[in-house]
mmCIF file of C-alpha atoms and ligand atoms in Angstrom:
data_model
loop_
_atom_site.group_PDB
_atom_site.id
_atom_site.type_symbol
_atom_site.label_atom_id
_atom_site.label_comp_id
_atom_site.label_asym_id
_atom_site.label_seq_id
_atom_site.Cartn_x
_atom_site.Cartn_y
_atom_site.Cartn_z
ATOM 1 C CA MET A 1 -35.927 6.440 14.995
ATOM 2 C CA THR A 2 -32.357 5.763 15.517
ATOM 3 C CA ASN A 3 -30.241 7.814 18.271
ATOM 4 C CA THR A 4 -27.923 10.049 17.092
ATOM 5 C CA GLU A 5 -27.344 12.050 20.289
ATOM 6 C CA THR A 6 -23.792 12.578 21.228
ATOM 7 C CA ARG A 7 -22.711 11.275 24.685
ATOM 8 C CA ILE A 8 -20.154 12.730 27.079
ATOM 9 C CA ILE A 9 -18.177 9.817 28.464
ATOM 10 C CA ASP A 10 -15.584 11.250 30.759
ATOM 11 C CA GLY A 11 -15.320 14.571 28.950
ATOM 12 C CA TYR A 12 -14.617 12.747 25.385
ATOM 13 C CA PRO A 13 -17.897 12.676 22.931
ATOM 14 C CA PHE A 14 -19.244 9.204 21.902
ATOM 15 C CA ILE A 15 -21.560 9.169 18.906
ATOM 16 C CA PRO A 16 -24.144 6.089 18.437
ATOM 17 C CA TYR A 17 -22.466 3.355 16.020
ATOM 18 C CA THR A 18 -24.699 0.821 14.037
ATOM 19 C CA HIS A 19 -23.680 -1.329 11.639
ATOM 20 C CA PRO A 20 -26.002 -3.835 8.924
ATOM 21 C CA THR A 21 -26.090 -7.376 10.124
ATOM 22 C CA TYR A 22 -26.876 -10.522 8.060
ATOM 23 C CA SER A 23 -28.579 -13.969 8.655
ATOM 24 C CA ASP A 24 -25.892 -16.487 8.930
ATOM 25 C CA GLU A 25 -26.503 -17.783 5.204
ATOM 26 C CA GLU A 26 -26.195 -14.168 3.948
ATOM 27 C CA MET A 27 -22.728 -13.972 5.714
ATOM 28 C CA VAL A 28 -21.429 -17.179 4.245
ATOM 29 C CA ARG A 29 -22.518 -15.570 0.804
ATOM 30 C CA ARG A 30 -21.183 -12.832 1.124
ATOM 31 C CA SER A 31 -17.801 -13.403 2.736
ATOM 32 C CA SER A 32 -17.732 -15.939 -0.245
ATOM 33 C CA GLU A 33 -18.140 -13.581 -2.562
ATOM 34 C CA TYR A 34 -15.835 -10.906 -1.056
ATOM 35 C CA TYR A 35 -13.008 -13.674 -1.163
ATOM 36 C CA LEU A 36 -13.536 -14.629 -4.883
ATOM 37 C CA TRP A 37 -13.208 -11.142 -5.728
ATOM 38 C CA LEU A 38 -10.411 -10.043 -3.686
ATOM 39 C CA ASN A 39 -8.718 -13.332 -4.926
ATOM 40 C CA GLN A 40 -8.581 -11.770 -8.468
ATOM 41 C CA ARG A 41 -6.334 -8.869 -7.112
ATOM 42 C CA ARG A 42 -2.570 -9.424 -8.636
ATOM 43 C CA THR A 43 0.802 -7.814 -8.160
ATOM 44 C CA VAL A 44 1.424 -6.129 -11.601
ATOM 45 C CA ARG A 45 4.599 -5.031 -12.923
ATOM 46 C CA ASP A 46 3.647 -4.243 -16.505
ATOM 47 C CA PHE A 47 1.529 -1.021 -16.399
ATOM 48 C CA SER A 48 -0.070 1.147 -19.036
ATOM 49 C CA ASP A 49 0.674 4.728 -18.921
ATOM 50 C CA ARG A 50 -3.048 5.199 -19.929
ATOM 51 C CA PRO A 51 -4.060 8.335 -17.564
ATOM 52 C CA ILE A 52 -6.291 8.379 -14.417
ATOM 53 C CA PRO A 53 -8.557 11.106 -13.030
ATOM 54 C CA PHE A 54 -7.194 12.733 -10.145
ATOM 55 C CA PRO A 55 -10.304 12.361 -7.970
ATOM 56 C CA VAL A 56 -9.803 8.448 -8.355
ATOM 57 C CA ILE A 57 -6.567 8.910 -6.777
ATOM 58 C CA GLU A 58 -7.883 11.111 -3.757
ATOM 59 C CA ASN A 59 -10.868 8.429 -3.171
ATOM 60 C CA LEU A 60 -8.428 5.842 -2.733
ATOM 61 C CA LEU A 61 -6.604 7.758 -0.162
ATOM 62 C CA LEU A 62 -9.680 8.639 1.381
ATOM 63 C CA ALA A 63 -10.544 4.735 1.539
ATOM 64 C CA ALA A 64 -6.661 4.072 2.996
ATOM 65 C CA SER A 65 -7.014 6.398 5.719
ATOM 66 C CA THR A 66 -10.271 4.904 6.833
ATOM 67 C CA SER A 67 -7.767 2.275 8.308
ATOM 68 C CA PRO A 68 -7.310 1.889 12.283
ATOM 69 C CA SER A 69 -4.225 3.288 13.738
ATOM 70 C CA GLY A 70 -2.730 3.307 16.745
ATOM 71 C CA ALA A 71 -4.276 5.580 19.239
ATOM 72 C CA HIS A 72 -6.036 6.852 16.065
ATOM 73 C CA LYS A 73 -2.943 9.060 15.102
ATOM 74 C CA GLN A 74 -3.015 8.347 11.433
ATOM 75 C CA PRO A 75 0.570 8.513 11.152
ATOM 76 C CA TRP A 76 0.845 8.225 7.411
ATOM 77 C CA THR A 77 1.459 10.701 4.533
ATOM 78 C CA PHE A 78 0.809 9.552 0.915
ATOM 79 C CA CYS A 79 2.909 11.429 -1.726
ATOM 80 C CA VAL A 80 1.510 10.981 -5.040
ATOM 81 C CA VAL A 81 4.035 11.644 -7.955
ATOM 82 C CA SER A 82 2.748 12.260 -11.383
ATOM 83 C CA ASN A 83 5.449 14.725 -12.659
ATOM 84 C CA GLY A 84 7.252 12.919 -15.386
ATOM 85 C CA HIS A 85 10.570 14.469 -14.355
ATOM 86 C CA LEU A 86 10.148 13.364 -11.034
ATOM 87 C CA LYS A 87 9.103 10.190 -11.629
ATOM 88 C CA SER A 88 12.526 9.476 -13.822
ATOM 89 C CA GLU A 89 14.395 10.629 -10.795
ATOM 90 C CA ILE A 90 12.700 8.385 -8.930
ATOM 91 C CA ARG A 91 13.299 5.506 -11.513
ATOM 92 C CA LEU A 92 17.036 6.255 -11.679
ATOM 93 C CA ALA A 93 17.764 6.352 -7.956
ATOM 94 C CA ALA A 94 15.619 3.175 -7.173
ATOM 95 C CA GLU A 95 17.462 1.542 -9.875
ATOM 96 C CA LYS A 96 20.630 2.613 -8.931
ATOM 97 C CA GLU A 97 20.030 0.887 -5.157
ATOM 98 C CA GLU A 98 18.088 -2.027 -6.602
ATOM 99 C CA LYS A 99 21.056 -3.136 -9.222
ATOM 100 C CA GLU A 100 23.445 -2.832 -6.507
ATOM 101 C CA SER A 101 21.001 -4.872 -4.026
ATOM 102 C CA TYR A 102 20.343 -7.319 -6.961
ATOM 103 C CA GLU A 103 24.124 -8.138 -7.384
ATOM 104 C CA ASN A 104 25.563 -7.397 -4.364
ATOM 105 C CA ARG A 105 23.305 -6.975 -1.538
ATOM 106 C CA MET A 106 20.678 -9.902 -1.636
ATOM 107 C CA SER A 107 21.446 -13.485 -1.090
ATOM 108 C CA ARG A 108 21.455 -16.612 -3.283
ATOM 109 C CA GLU A 109 18.459 -17.649 -1.221
ATOM 110 C CA TRP A 110 16.846 -14.409 -1.755
ATOM 111 C CA LEU A 111 17.635 -14.226 -5.449
ATOM 112 C CA ASP A 112 16.221 -17.601 -6.057
ATOM 113 C CA ASP A 113 13.386 -16.961 -3.926
ATOM 114 C CA LEU A 114 12.670 -14.326 -6.416
ATOM 115 C CA LYS A 115 13.235 -16.647 -9.751
ATOM 116 C CA PRO A 116 9.180 -17.272 -10.247
ATOM 117 C CA LEU A 117 8.785 -13.550 -10.039
ATOM 118 C CA GLN A 118 11.422 -13.019 -12.626
ATOM 119 C CA THR A 119 12.258 -9.700 -11.060
ATOM 120 C CA ASP A 120 15.337 -7.837 -11.857
ATOM 121 C CA TRP A 121 16.667 -4.344 -10.880
ATOM 122 C CA ARG A 122 14.835 -2.526 -14.167
ATOM 123 C CA LYS A 123 11.764 -0.451 -13.033
ATOM 124 C CA PRO A 124 10.490 0.779 -15.974
ATOM 125 C CA PHE A 125 6.807 0.765 -14.330
ATOM 126 C CA LEU A 126 8.347 4.099 -12.164
ATOM 127 C CA GLU A 127 7.942 5.943 -15.468
ATOM 128 C CA VAL A 128 5.156 4.537 -17.236
ATOM 129 C CA ALA A 129 2.591 4.020 -14.553
ATOM 130 C CA PRO A 130 0.631 7.161 -14.498
ATOM 131 C CA TYR A 131 0.767 7.801 -10.727
ATOM 132 C CA LEU A 132 3.333 6.840 -8.058
ATOM 133 C CA ILE A 133 1.732 6.632 -4.340
ATOM 134 C CA VAL A 134 5.144 7.123 -2.122
ATOM 135 C CA VAL A 135 3.826 5.973 1.378
ATOM 136 C CA PHE A 136 5.668 7.421 4.472
ATOM 137 C CA LYS A 137 5.406 6.770 7.914
ATOM 138 C CA LYS A 138 5.548 8.893 10.588
ATOM 139 C CA ALA A 139 7.993 7.838 13.700
ATOM 140 C CA TYR A 140 6.512 10.736 15.459
ATOM 141 C CA ASP A 141 4.526 13.722 14.831
ATOM 142 C CA LEU A 142 5.741 17.676 15.537
ATOM 143 C CA THR A 143 3.641 20.116 16.967
ATOM 144 C CA PRO A 144 3.727 23.542 14.907
ATOM 145 C CA ASP A 145 6.409 24.439 17.945
ATOM 146 C CA GLY A 146 8.230 21.712 16.523
ATOM 147 C CA LYS A 147 7.683 19.519 19.837
ATOM 148 C CA LYS A 148 7.681 15.741 19.295
ATOM 149 C CA LYS A 149 4.349 13.785 19.601
ATOM 150 C CA ASN A 150 4.587 10.187 19.676
ATOM 151 C CA ASN A 151 2.745 7.711 17.248
ATOM 152 C CA TYR A 152 1.971 3.968 18.220
ATOM 153 C CA TYR A 153 2.499 0.700 16.380
ATOM 154 C CA VAL A 154 3.519 2.568 13.256
ATOM 155 C CA ASN A 155 4.344 -0.476 11.044
ATOM 156 C CA GLU A 156 1.006 -2.028 11.979
ATOM 157 C CA SER A 157 -0.707 1.037 11.341
ATOM 158 C CA VAL A 158 0.668 2.045 7.883
ATOM 159 C CA GLY A 159 0.538 -1.544 6.869
ATOM 160 C CA LEU A 160 -2.831 -1.862 7.584
ATOM 161 C CA ALA A 161 -3.888 1.289 5.341
ATOM 162 C CA CYS A 162 -1.460 -0.020 2.736
ATOM 163 C CA GLY A 163 -3.859 -2.992 2.767
ATOM 164 C CA PHE A 164 -6.813 -0.749 2.636
ATOM 165 C CA LEU A 165 -5.393 1.172 -0.357
ATOM 166 C CA LEU A 166 -4.609 -2.025 -2.453
ATOM 167 C CA THR A 167 -8.452 -3.132 -1.989
ATOM 168 C CA ALA A 168 -9.796 0.088 -3.077
ATOM 169 C CA ILE A 169 -7.232 0.078 -5.856
ATOM 170 C CA HIS A 170 -8.663 -3.337 -7.170
ATOM 171 C CA HIS A 171 -12.236 -2.001 -6.422
ATOM 172 C CA ALA A 172 -11.403 0.705 -8.787
ATOM 173 C CA GLY A 173 -10.593 -1.639 -11.419
ATOM 174 C CA LEU A 174 -6.952 -0.317 -11.666
ATOM 175 C CA VAL A 175 -3.887 -2.636 -10.586
ATOM 176 C CA ALA A 176 -0.647 -1.736 -8.127
ATOM 177 C CA LEU A 177 2.614 -2.900 -7.208
ATOM 178 C CA THR A 178 3.961 -3.181 -3.709
ATOM 179 C CA HIS A 179 7.371 -1.880 -4.531
ATOM 180 C CA THR A 180 10.323 -1.793 -1.934
ATOM 181 C CA PRO A 181 13.556 -0.413 -3.151
ATOM 182 C CA ASN A 182 15.844 -1.060 -0.508
ATOM 183 C CA PRO A 183 17.291 1.088 0.911
ATOM 184 C CA MET A 184 14.661 3.851 0.174
ATOM 185 C CA ASN A 185 15.689 6.892 1.901
ATOM 186 C CA PHE A 186 16.271 8.723 -1.673
ATOM 187 C CA LEU A 187 12.725 9.023 -1.775
ATOM 188 C CA THR A 188 13.055 11.205 1.524
ATOM 189 C CA SER A 189 15.279 13.723 -0.373
ATOM 190 C CA LEU A 190 13.660 13.425 -3.525
ATOM 191 C CA LEU A 191 9.981 14.229 -2.252
ATOM 192 C CA ARG A 192 11.806 16.571 0.614
ATOM 193 C CA ARG A 193 10.137 14.797 3.463
ATOM 194 C CA PRO A 194 10.707 16.269 7.176
ATOM 195 C CA GLU A 195 12.754 14.283 9.336
ATOM 196 C CA ASN A 196 9.835 12.492 11.033
ATOM 197 C CA GLU A 197 8.966 10.792 8.044
ATOM 198 C CA ARG A 198 10.358 7.514 6.611
ATOM 199 C CA PRO A 199 9.701 5.892 3.275
ATOM 200 C CA PHE A 200 7.419 2.791 3.775
ATOM 201 C CA LEU A 201 6.106 1.695 0.219
ATOM 202 C CA LEU A 202 6.250 2.975 -2.960
ATOM 203 C CA ILE A 203 3.276 2.226 -4.856
ATOM 204 C CA PRO A 204 2.606 2.571 -8.444
ATOM 205 C CA VAL A 205 -0.953 2.732 -9.611
ATOM 206 C CA GLY A 206 -2.389 2.455 -13.257
ATOM 207 C CA TYR A 207 -4.124 0.233 -15.754
ATOM 208 C CA PRO A 208 -2.243 -2.822 -16.597
ATOM 209 C CA ASN A 209 -0.636 -3.010 -19.826
ATOM 210 C CA LYS A 210 -2.276 -4.838 -22.901
ATOM 211 C CA GLU A 211 -1.270 -8.593 -22.395
ATOM 212 C CA THR A 212 -0.333 -8.510 -19.150
ATOM 213 C CA TYR A 213 1.537 -11.693 -17.614
ATOM 214 C CA VAL A 214 1.812 -12.522 -13.959
ATOM 215 C CA PRO A 215 3.281 -15.271 -12.592
ATOM 216 C CA LYS A 216 1.318 -18.276 -12.102
ATOM 217 C CA LEU A 217 1.032 -18.739 -8.189
ATOM 218 C CA ASP A 218 -0.795 -20.805 -5.887
ATOM 219 C CA ARG A 219 -2.003 -18.794 -2.425
ATOM 220 C CA LYS A 220 -1.356 -20.978 0.595
ATOM 221 C CA ASN A 221 -4.936 -23.117 0.989
ATOM 222 C CA LEU A 222 -6.692 -22.726 4.680
ATOM 223 C CA SER A 223 -4.728 -25.900 6.139
ATOM 224 C CA GLU A 224 -1.699 -23.753 5.428
ATOM 225 C CA ILE A 225 -2.630 -20.807 7.288
ATOM 226 C CA LEU A 226 -5.695 -21.742 9.818
ATOM 227 C CA VAL A 227 -5.205 -23.072 13.044
ATOM 228 C CA THR A 228 -8.320 -23.560 15.312
ATOM 229 C CA TYR A 229 -8.398 -24.068 19.025
HETATM 230 N N1 IYR B 301 13.179 -4.798 -4.004
HETATM 231 C C1 IYR B 301 13.477 -5.862 -4.913
HETATM 232 C C2 IYR B 301 13.439 -7.304 -4.818
HETATM 233 C C3 IYR B 301 12.193 -7.807 -4.553
HETATM 234 C C4 IYR B 301 12.015 -8.341 -3.294
HETATM 235 C C5 IYR B 301 10.745 -9.013 -3.251
HETATM 236 I I1 IYR B 301 10.839 -9.934 -1.144
HETATM 237 C C6 IYR B 301 9.735 -9.086 -3.716
HETATM 238 O O1 IYR B 301 8.745 -10.006 -3.222
HETATM 239 C C7 IYR B 301 9.965 -8.460 -4.924
HETATM 240 C C8 IYR B 301 11.251 -7.872 -5.133
HETATM 241 C C9 IYR B 301 12.348 -5.318 -6.332
HETATM 242 O O2 IYR B 301 11.428 -4.251 -6.205
HETATM 243 O O3 IYR B 301 13.126 -5.712 -7.225
#
């Protein structure tokens, strides 16, 4: 019988935690299989407009929200946009900023670095993808009576949640794009977010279009990313 009893430590409840463990061989096999599966994830810019059931999106966000966060503050809000009119407004505003960025704000080096990806200021996926998940970070929380409550390691926390979200999307058989229109404050006004929230990432989710191509890119190998001591 496993112990399911809550223990009170210094006035705070703790519950027993168990997690399956594996033999060394099994761990090598499982970790390798997971890597091979995750390595098939690609950022996709060419979406189909095929609809996705909303419960899928809800599950993806539940998965994202299992991410660790500073002091367990969960400093994130996920705005999900499927309304065609709003998607068009987002596209229009994003393209306005992106055009300015590509034509005047980004350095030559940056533009050259993007050439292998063949991106430009046009963002049709903002209207085509069935859902846009706009992730906001909460710089601080607001109590119902308007008091500010601190959040901690907000960028790390929300970045981790977005990573969890991307793997969940991959697991569901869907694709995503981590889009960062710059600046993105137009999302605060278009989505009428409160003053404590800042846009973090815009993630279109959907099926890839038929005959989608992605850039032929290599990932760094272990010797480039691993230092052992
Ligand atoms: N935000 C622009 C530019 C862009 C920047 C990076 I760094 C990328 O990896 C890809 C694009 C855009 O979304 O096109």
